[in-house]
Coordinates of C-alpha atoms in Angstrom, one line a residue:
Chain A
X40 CA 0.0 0.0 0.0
X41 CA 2.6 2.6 1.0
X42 CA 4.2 1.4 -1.7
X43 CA 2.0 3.4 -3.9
X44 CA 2.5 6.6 -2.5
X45 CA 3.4 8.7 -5.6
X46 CA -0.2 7.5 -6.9
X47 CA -1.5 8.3 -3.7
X48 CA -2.4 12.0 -3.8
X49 CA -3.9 11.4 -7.8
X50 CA -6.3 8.6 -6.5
X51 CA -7.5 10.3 -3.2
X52 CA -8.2 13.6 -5.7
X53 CA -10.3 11.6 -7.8
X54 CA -12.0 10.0 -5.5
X55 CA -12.7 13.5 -3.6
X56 CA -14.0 15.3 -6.8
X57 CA -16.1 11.9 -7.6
X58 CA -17.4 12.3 -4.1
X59 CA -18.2 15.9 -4.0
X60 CA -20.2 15.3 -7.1
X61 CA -22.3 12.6 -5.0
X62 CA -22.9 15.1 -2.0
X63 CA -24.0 17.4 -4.4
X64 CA -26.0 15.0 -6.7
X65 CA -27.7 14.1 -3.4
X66 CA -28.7 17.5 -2.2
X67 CA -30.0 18.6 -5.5
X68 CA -32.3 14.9 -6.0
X69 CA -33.1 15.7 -2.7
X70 CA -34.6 18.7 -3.7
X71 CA -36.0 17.5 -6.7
X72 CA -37.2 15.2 -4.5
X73 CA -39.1 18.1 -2.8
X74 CA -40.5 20.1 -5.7
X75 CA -41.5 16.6 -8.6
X76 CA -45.2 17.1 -9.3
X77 CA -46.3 13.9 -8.4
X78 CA -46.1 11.6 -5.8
X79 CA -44.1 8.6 -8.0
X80 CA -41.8 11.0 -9.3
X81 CA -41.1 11.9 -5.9
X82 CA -40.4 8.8 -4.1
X83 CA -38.2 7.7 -7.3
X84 CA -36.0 10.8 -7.5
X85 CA -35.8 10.2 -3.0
X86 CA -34.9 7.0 -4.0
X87 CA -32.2 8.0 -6.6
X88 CA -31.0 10.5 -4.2
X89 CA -30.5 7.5 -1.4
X90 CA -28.5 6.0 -4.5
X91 CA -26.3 8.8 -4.8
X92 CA -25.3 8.7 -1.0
X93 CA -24.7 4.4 -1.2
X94 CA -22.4 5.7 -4.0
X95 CA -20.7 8.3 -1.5
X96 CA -20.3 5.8 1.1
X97 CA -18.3 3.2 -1.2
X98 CA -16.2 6.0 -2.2
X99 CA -15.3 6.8 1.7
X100 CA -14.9 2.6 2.3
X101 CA -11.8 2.8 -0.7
X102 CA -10.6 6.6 0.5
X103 CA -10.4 4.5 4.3
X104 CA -8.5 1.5 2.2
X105 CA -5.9 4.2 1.1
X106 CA -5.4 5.5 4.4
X107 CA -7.2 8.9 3.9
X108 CA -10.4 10.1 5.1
X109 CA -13.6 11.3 3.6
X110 CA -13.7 14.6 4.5
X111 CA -9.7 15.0 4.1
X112 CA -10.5 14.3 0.5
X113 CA -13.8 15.7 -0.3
X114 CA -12.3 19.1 1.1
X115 CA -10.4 20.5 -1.7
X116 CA -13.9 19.8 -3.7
X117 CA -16.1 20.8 -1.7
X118 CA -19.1 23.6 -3.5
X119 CA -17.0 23.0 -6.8
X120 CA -20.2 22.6 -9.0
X121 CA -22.3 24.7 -6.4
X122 CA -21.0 27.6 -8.6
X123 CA -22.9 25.5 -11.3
X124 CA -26.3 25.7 -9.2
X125 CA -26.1 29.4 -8.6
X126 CA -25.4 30.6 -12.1
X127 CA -28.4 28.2 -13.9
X128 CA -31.4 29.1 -11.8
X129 CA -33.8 26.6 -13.4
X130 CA -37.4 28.3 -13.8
X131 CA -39.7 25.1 -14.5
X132 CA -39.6 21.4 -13.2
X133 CA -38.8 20.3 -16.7
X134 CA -35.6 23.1 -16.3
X135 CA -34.8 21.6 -13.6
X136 CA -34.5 17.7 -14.7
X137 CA -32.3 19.2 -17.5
X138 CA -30.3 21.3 -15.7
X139 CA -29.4 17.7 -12.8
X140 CA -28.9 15.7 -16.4
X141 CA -26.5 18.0 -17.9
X142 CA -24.7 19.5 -15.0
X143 CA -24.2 15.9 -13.5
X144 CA -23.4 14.4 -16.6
X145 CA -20.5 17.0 -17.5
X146 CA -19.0 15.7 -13.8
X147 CA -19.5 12.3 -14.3
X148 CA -17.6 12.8 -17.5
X149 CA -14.5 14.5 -16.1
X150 CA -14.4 12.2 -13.2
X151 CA -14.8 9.1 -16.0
X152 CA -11.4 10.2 -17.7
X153 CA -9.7 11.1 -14.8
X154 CA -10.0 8.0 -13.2
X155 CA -8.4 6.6 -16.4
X156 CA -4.8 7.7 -14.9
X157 CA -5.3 6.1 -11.0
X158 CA -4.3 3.0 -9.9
X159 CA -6.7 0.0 -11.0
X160 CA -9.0 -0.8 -8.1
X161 CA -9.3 3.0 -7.3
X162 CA -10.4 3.3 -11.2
X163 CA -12.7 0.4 -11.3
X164 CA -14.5 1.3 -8.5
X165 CA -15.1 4.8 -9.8
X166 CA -15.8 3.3 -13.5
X167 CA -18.7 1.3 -11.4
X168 CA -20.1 4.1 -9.7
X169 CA -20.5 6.2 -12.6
X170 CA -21.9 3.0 -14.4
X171 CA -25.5 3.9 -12.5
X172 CA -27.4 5.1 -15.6
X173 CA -31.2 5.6 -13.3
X174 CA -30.9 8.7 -12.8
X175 CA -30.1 9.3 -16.9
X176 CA -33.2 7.0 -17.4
X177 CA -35.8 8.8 -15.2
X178 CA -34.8 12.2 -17.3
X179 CA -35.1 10.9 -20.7
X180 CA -38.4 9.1 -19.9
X181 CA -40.2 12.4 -18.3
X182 CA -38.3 14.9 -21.1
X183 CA -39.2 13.2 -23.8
X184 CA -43.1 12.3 -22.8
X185 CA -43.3 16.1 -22.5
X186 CA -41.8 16.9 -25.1
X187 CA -42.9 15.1 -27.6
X188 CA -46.6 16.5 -27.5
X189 CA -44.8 20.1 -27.1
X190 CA -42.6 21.1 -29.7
X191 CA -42.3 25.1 -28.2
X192 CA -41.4 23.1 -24.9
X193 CA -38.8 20.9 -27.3
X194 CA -36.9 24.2 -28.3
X195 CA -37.1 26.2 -25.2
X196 CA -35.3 23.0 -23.8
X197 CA -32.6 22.6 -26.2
X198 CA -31.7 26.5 -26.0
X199 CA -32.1 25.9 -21.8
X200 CA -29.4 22.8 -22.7
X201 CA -26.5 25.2 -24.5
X202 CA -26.8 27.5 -21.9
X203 CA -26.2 24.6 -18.8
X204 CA -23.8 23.2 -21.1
X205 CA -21.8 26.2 -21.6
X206 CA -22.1 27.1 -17.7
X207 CA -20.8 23.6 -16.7
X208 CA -17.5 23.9 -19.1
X209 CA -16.9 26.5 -17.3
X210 CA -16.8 25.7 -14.1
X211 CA -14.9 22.5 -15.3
X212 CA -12.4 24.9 -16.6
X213 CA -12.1 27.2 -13.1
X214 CA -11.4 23.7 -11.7
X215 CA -8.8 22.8 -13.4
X216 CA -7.1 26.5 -12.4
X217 CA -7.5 26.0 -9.5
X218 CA -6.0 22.0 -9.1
X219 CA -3.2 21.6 -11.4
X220 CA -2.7 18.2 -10.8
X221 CA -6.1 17.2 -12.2
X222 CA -5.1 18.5 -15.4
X223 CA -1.8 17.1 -15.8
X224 CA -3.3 14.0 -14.9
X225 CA -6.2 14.5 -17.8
X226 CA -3.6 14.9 -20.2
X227 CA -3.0 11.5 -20.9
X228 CA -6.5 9.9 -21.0
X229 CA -7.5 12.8 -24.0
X230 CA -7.3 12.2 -27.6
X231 CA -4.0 13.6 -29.2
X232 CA -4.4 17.3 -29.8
X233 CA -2.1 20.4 -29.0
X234 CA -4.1 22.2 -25.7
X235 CA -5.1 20.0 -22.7
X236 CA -8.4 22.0 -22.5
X237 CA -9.3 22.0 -26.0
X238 CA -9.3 18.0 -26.6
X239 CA -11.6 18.1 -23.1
X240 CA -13.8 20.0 -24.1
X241 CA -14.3 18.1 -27.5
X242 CA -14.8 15.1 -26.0
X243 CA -16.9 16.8 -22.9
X244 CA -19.0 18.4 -25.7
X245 CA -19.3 15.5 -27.8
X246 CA -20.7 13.6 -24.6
X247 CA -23.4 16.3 -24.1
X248 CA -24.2 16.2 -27.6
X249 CA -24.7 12.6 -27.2
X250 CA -26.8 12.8 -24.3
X251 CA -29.1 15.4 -25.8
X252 CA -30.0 13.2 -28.6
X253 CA -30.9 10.7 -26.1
X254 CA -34.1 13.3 -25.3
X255 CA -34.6 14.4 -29.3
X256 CA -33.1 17.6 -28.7
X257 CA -30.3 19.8 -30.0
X258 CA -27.0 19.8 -28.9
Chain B
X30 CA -59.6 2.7 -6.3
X31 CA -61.0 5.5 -3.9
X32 CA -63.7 2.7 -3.4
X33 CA -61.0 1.1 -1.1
X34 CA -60.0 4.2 0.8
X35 CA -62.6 3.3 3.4
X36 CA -61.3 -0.6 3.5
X37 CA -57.7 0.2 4.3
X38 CA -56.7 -0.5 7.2
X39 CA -56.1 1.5 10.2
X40 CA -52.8 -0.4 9.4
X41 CA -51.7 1.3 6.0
X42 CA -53.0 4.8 7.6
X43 CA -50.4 4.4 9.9
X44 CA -47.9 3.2 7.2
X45 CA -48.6 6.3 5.3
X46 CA -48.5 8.8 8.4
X47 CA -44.9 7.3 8.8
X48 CA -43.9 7.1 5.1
X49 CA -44.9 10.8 4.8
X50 CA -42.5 11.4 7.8
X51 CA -39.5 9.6 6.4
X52 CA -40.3 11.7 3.1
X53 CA -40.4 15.0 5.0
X54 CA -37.3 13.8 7.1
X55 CA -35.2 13.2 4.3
X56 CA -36.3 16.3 2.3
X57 CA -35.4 18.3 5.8
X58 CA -32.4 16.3 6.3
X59 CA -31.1 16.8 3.2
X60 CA -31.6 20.6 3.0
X61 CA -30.2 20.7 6.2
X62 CA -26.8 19.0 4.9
X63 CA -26.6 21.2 2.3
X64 CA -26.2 24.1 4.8
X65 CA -24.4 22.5 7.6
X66 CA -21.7 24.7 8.7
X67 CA -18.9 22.2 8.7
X68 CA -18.4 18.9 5.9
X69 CA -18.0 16.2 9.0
X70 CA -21.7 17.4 10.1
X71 CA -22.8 17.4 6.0
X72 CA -21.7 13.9 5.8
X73 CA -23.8 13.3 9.0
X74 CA -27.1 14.7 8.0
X75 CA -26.4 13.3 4.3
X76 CA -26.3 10.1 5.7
X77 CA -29.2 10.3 8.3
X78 CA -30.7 11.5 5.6
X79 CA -30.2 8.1 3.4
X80 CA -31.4 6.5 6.8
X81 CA -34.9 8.1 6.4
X82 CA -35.1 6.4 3.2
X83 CA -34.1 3.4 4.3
X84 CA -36.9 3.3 6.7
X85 CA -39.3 4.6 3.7
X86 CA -38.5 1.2 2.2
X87 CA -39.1 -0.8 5.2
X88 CA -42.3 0.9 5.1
X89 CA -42.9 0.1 1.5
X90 CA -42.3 -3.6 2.0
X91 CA -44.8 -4.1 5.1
X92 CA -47.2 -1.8 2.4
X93 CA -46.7 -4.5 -0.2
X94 CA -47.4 -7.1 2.7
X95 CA -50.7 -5.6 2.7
X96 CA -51.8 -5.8 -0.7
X97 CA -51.1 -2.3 -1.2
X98 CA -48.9 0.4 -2.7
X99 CA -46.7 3.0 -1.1
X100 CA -48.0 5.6 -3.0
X101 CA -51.6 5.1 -2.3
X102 CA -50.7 5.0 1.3
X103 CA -48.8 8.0 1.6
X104 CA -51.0 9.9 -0.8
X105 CA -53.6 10.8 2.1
X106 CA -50.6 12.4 4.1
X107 CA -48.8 14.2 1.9
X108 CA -47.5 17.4 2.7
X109 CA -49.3 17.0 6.3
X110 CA -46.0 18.6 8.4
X111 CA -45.2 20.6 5.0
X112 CA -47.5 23.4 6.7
X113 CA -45.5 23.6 9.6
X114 CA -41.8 23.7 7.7
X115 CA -43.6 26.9 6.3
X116 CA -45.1 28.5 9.2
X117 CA -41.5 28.1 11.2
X118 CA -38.7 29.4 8.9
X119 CA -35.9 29.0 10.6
X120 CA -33.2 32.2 11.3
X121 CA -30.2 30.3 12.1
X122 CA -28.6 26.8 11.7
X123 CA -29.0 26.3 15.4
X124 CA -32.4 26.7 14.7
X125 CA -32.9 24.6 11.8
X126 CA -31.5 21.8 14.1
X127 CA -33.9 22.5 16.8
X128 CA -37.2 23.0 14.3
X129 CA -36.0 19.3 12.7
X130 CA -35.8 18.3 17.0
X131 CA -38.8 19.0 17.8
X132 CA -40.9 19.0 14.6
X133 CA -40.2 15.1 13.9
X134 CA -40.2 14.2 17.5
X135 CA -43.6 14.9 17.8
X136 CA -44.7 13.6 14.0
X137 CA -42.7 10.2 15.6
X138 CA -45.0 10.9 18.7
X139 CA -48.2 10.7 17.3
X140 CA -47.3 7.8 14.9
X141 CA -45.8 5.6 18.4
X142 CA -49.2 6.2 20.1
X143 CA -51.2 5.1 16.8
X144 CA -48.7 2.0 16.2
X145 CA -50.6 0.4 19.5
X146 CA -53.6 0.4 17.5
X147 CA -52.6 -2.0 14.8
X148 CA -51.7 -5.4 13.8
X149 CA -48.7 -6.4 15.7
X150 CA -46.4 -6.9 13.1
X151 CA -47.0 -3.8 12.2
X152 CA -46.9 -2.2 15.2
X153 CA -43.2 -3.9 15.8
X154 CA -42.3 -2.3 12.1
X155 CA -43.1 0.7 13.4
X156 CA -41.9 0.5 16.8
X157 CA -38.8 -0.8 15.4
X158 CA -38.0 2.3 12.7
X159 CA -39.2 5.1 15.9
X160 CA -36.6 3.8 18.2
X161 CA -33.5 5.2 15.5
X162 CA -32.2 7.6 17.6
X163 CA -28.9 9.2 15.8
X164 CA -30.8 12.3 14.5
X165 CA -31.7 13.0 18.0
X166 CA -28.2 12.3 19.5
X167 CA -26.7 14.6 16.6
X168 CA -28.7 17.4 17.5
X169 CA -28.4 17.1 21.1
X170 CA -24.9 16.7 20.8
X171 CA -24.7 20.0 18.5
X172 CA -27.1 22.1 20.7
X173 CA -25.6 21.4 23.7
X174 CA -21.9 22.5 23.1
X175 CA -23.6 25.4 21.5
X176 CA -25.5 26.2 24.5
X177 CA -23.2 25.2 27.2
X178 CA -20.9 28.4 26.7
X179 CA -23.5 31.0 25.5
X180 CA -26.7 31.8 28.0
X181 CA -28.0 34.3 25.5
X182 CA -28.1 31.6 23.1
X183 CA -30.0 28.6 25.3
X184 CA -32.7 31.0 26.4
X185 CA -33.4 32.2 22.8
X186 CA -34.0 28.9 21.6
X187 CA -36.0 27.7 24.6
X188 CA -38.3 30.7 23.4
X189 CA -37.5 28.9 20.1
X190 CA -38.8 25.7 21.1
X191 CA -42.1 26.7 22.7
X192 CA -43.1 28.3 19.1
X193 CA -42.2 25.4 17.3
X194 CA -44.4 22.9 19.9
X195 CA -47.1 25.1 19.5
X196 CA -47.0 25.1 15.9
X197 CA -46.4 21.3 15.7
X198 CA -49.5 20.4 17.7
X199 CA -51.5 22.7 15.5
X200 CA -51.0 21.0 12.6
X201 CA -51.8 17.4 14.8
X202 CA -54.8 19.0 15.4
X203 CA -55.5 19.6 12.1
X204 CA -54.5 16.5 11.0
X205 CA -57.1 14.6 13.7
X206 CA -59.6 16.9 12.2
X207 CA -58.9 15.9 8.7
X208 CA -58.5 12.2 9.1
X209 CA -61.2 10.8 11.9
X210 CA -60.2 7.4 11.5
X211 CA -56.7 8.0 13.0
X212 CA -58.5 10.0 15.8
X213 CA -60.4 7.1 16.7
X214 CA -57.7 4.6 16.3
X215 CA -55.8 7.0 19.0
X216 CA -58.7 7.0 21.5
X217 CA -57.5 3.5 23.2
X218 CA -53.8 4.6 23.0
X219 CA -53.8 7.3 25.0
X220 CA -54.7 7.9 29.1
X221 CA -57.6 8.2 30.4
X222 CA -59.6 11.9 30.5
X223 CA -62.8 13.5 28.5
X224 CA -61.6 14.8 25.2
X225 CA -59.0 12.6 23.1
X226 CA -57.3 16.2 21.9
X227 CA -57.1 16.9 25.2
X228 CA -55.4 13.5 26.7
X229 CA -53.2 13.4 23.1
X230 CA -51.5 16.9 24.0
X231 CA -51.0 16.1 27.7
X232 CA -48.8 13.1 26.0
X233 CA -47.0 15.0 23.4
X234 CA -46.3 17.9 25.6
X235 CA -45.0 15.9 27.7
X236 CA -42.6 13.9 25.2
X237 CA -41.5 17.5 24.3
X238 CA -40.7 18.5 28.0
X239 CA -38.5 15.0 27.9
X240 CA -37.0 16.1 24.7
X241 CA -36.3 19.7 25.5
X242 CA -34.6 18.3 28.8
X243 CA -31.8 16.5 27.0
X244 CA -30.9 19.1 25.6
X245 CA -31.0 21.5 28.9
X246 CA -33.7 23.8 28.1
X247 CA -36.7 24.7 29.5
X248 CA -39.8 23.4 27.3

C-alpha cells in the first residue's frame, strides 16, 4: 500500500471530486425530491438521491483503504459545481430535470477520464459508480413524454441545454485552475491534440451532444 | 380505487402517516446537509438523511405485505408537516437543528401512540423504525456544546422551542380533524380523561418537556 505513494495523492483527488459530485447529486435529488409534481416522481428521485449517497459511502470505504479520510478528500472539492447551481437558476420542473442531467453528466464525464490515470481498483471502482445510468433513465423518460406532444417546450429545452452546457464547461475549466494536478493528470486519458483543454472540451461536448440526442433535442 | 380508501386499514394509515414522515425527514435532512456549517456534520445529516429512506422502504415492504402500494398509502398524508416547515422558517442553523428536533419528534410521537392500535407486526415495524435515535443524538450533541458556553443563546431557543411545539401540535390538530379514523384509532392509545385532543396533547407535551430536557432547556 505505501508502496503506492506517488499515486496516492492522484487517487484520493479523484476520488474527492467523484465524491463531491455525490454530496451534491444528493442534495439537488433531494430537492427535486421536494418540488416533482407527483407523488411517484417523488419517491423515485428520493430514491435515486439515497442511491447517490450508497455511491458516496463506497467511495469513503476505498478513501479508508488508502489510508485517507472522507472529509480529508472531499475538502479540496467541496461547492465545486455549487458555482454551477447558482449561475443556472432553473425556472420550470422540466428546467430543472435538465439542468441535474446535464450538469451531472459533465462531472460524471470528467471524473470518468480522470480515473483513467489512478491505480486500477481506485479506477474500477469509480468506473462502477459512474456506471449507475437511473438517474439518466428517469430524465429521458419524463423529457421526452413532454416533449414530444410540445414542440415550443422541445426548443425552449434545447436552448435551456447550451446555456447549462456552456455554464458547466466553465466551471470545469475554473477547476482545473485551480488543481493543477487534475489537469496534468487528464492529459493523458484525452485524444491527441495540441491544448489539454481544447481535446476536453471536444470530448466533454461530444458527450453532451450525445446525451441530448438521447431526449430528441439539439445539442 | 378510492372505493378502497374506506377498507384500508387502520394499518396502512399508519404506514402512510410514517412514510410521509420519512419523506419529509429526508427532504429536511437533506436541505439541512446542504447548509451544515462544517463537511464532517454534512456527511452526518447526508447520511441520516439516506437512513430516512431506508426506513421509507421498510415501510414500502410491510405496504406491499398488505396488498397495497406505497403511493396510495402516503398519498392521504402528503404534505401534512409541510405546513408547519412553512409556518416556522428557521433564522439560524442552530435553529434549523432545533425546528428538525422538535418538529419530527412529535410527528414520531403521534405515529408511536397510533402503532398500538394496529396489527402487531406492524406495530413492531413501526416500533422498530421510531426507536433510531442518531438524529436526536446529533442534535443534542450539536445544541448542547452550543448552549453550554452562550446563555444568550440557550434562552433564545427555549423561546425557540415553545413556538415550534405550538405550531407542531397545531398541525396534529389539524390532522385529527382531517383524518377521523386515525382520531379514533388514538382513542384507546392514550390515558384516560374526557376529550382525546385533550389527553393526546398532555402526552406529546410531555414527550417535548422529555425532549427539551436533553438538551437542557426549558420546554
Amino acid at each position: 500500500m505505501t508502496d503506492a505513494v506517488p499515486d496516492l495523492p492522484a487517487s484520493l483527488a479523484v476520488l474527492g471530486l467523484l465524491a463531491n459530485c455525490e454530496l451534491a447529486a444528493f442534495s439537488r435529488l433531494a430537492a427535486d425530491a421536494e418540488r416533482a409534481p407527483d407523488l411517484a416522481e417523488r419517491i423515485e428521485l428520493a430514491r435515486l438521491g439515497g442511491e447517490a449517497l450508497a455511491r458516496l459511502e463506497r467511495v469513503a470505504v476505498r478513501v479508508a483503504e488508502l489510508d485517507a479520510d472522507l472529509e480529508q478528500a472531499v475538502q479540496p472539492f467541496l461547492g465545486t459545481f455549487g458555482e454551477f447551481d447558482e449561475r443556472t437558476p432553473a425556472g420550470t420542473w422540466w428546467e430543472r430535470l435538465l439542468k441535474a442531467y446535464v450538469g451531472y453528466g459533465v462531472e460524471e464525464d470528467l471524473v470518468r477520464l480522470l480515473a483513467h490515470t489512478v491505480d486500477a481498483e481506485t479506477r474500477e471502482l469509480v468506473l462502477d459508480l459512474l456506471a449507475d445510468d437511473r438517474h439518466s433513465a428517469l430524465v429521458v423518460r419524463a423529457l421526452t413524454t413532454a416533449t414530444d406532444s410540445d414542440a415550443v417546450l422541445a426548443s425552449r429545452l434545447a436552448l435551456w441545454g447550451r446555456r447549462l452546457v456552456g455554464e458547466a464547461l466553465g466551471v470545469v475549466q475554473r477547476v482545473l485552475v485551480a488543481n493543477p494536478q487534475l489537469r496534468a493528470l487528464l492529459e493523458p486519458a484525452l485524444p491527441d491534440g495540441d491544448c489539454v483543454q481544447q481535446r476536453l472540451f471536444a470530448v466533454l461536448t461530444g458527450e453532451h451532444t450525445r446525451r441530448m440526442a438521447r431526449l430528441g433535442l439539439t445539442a
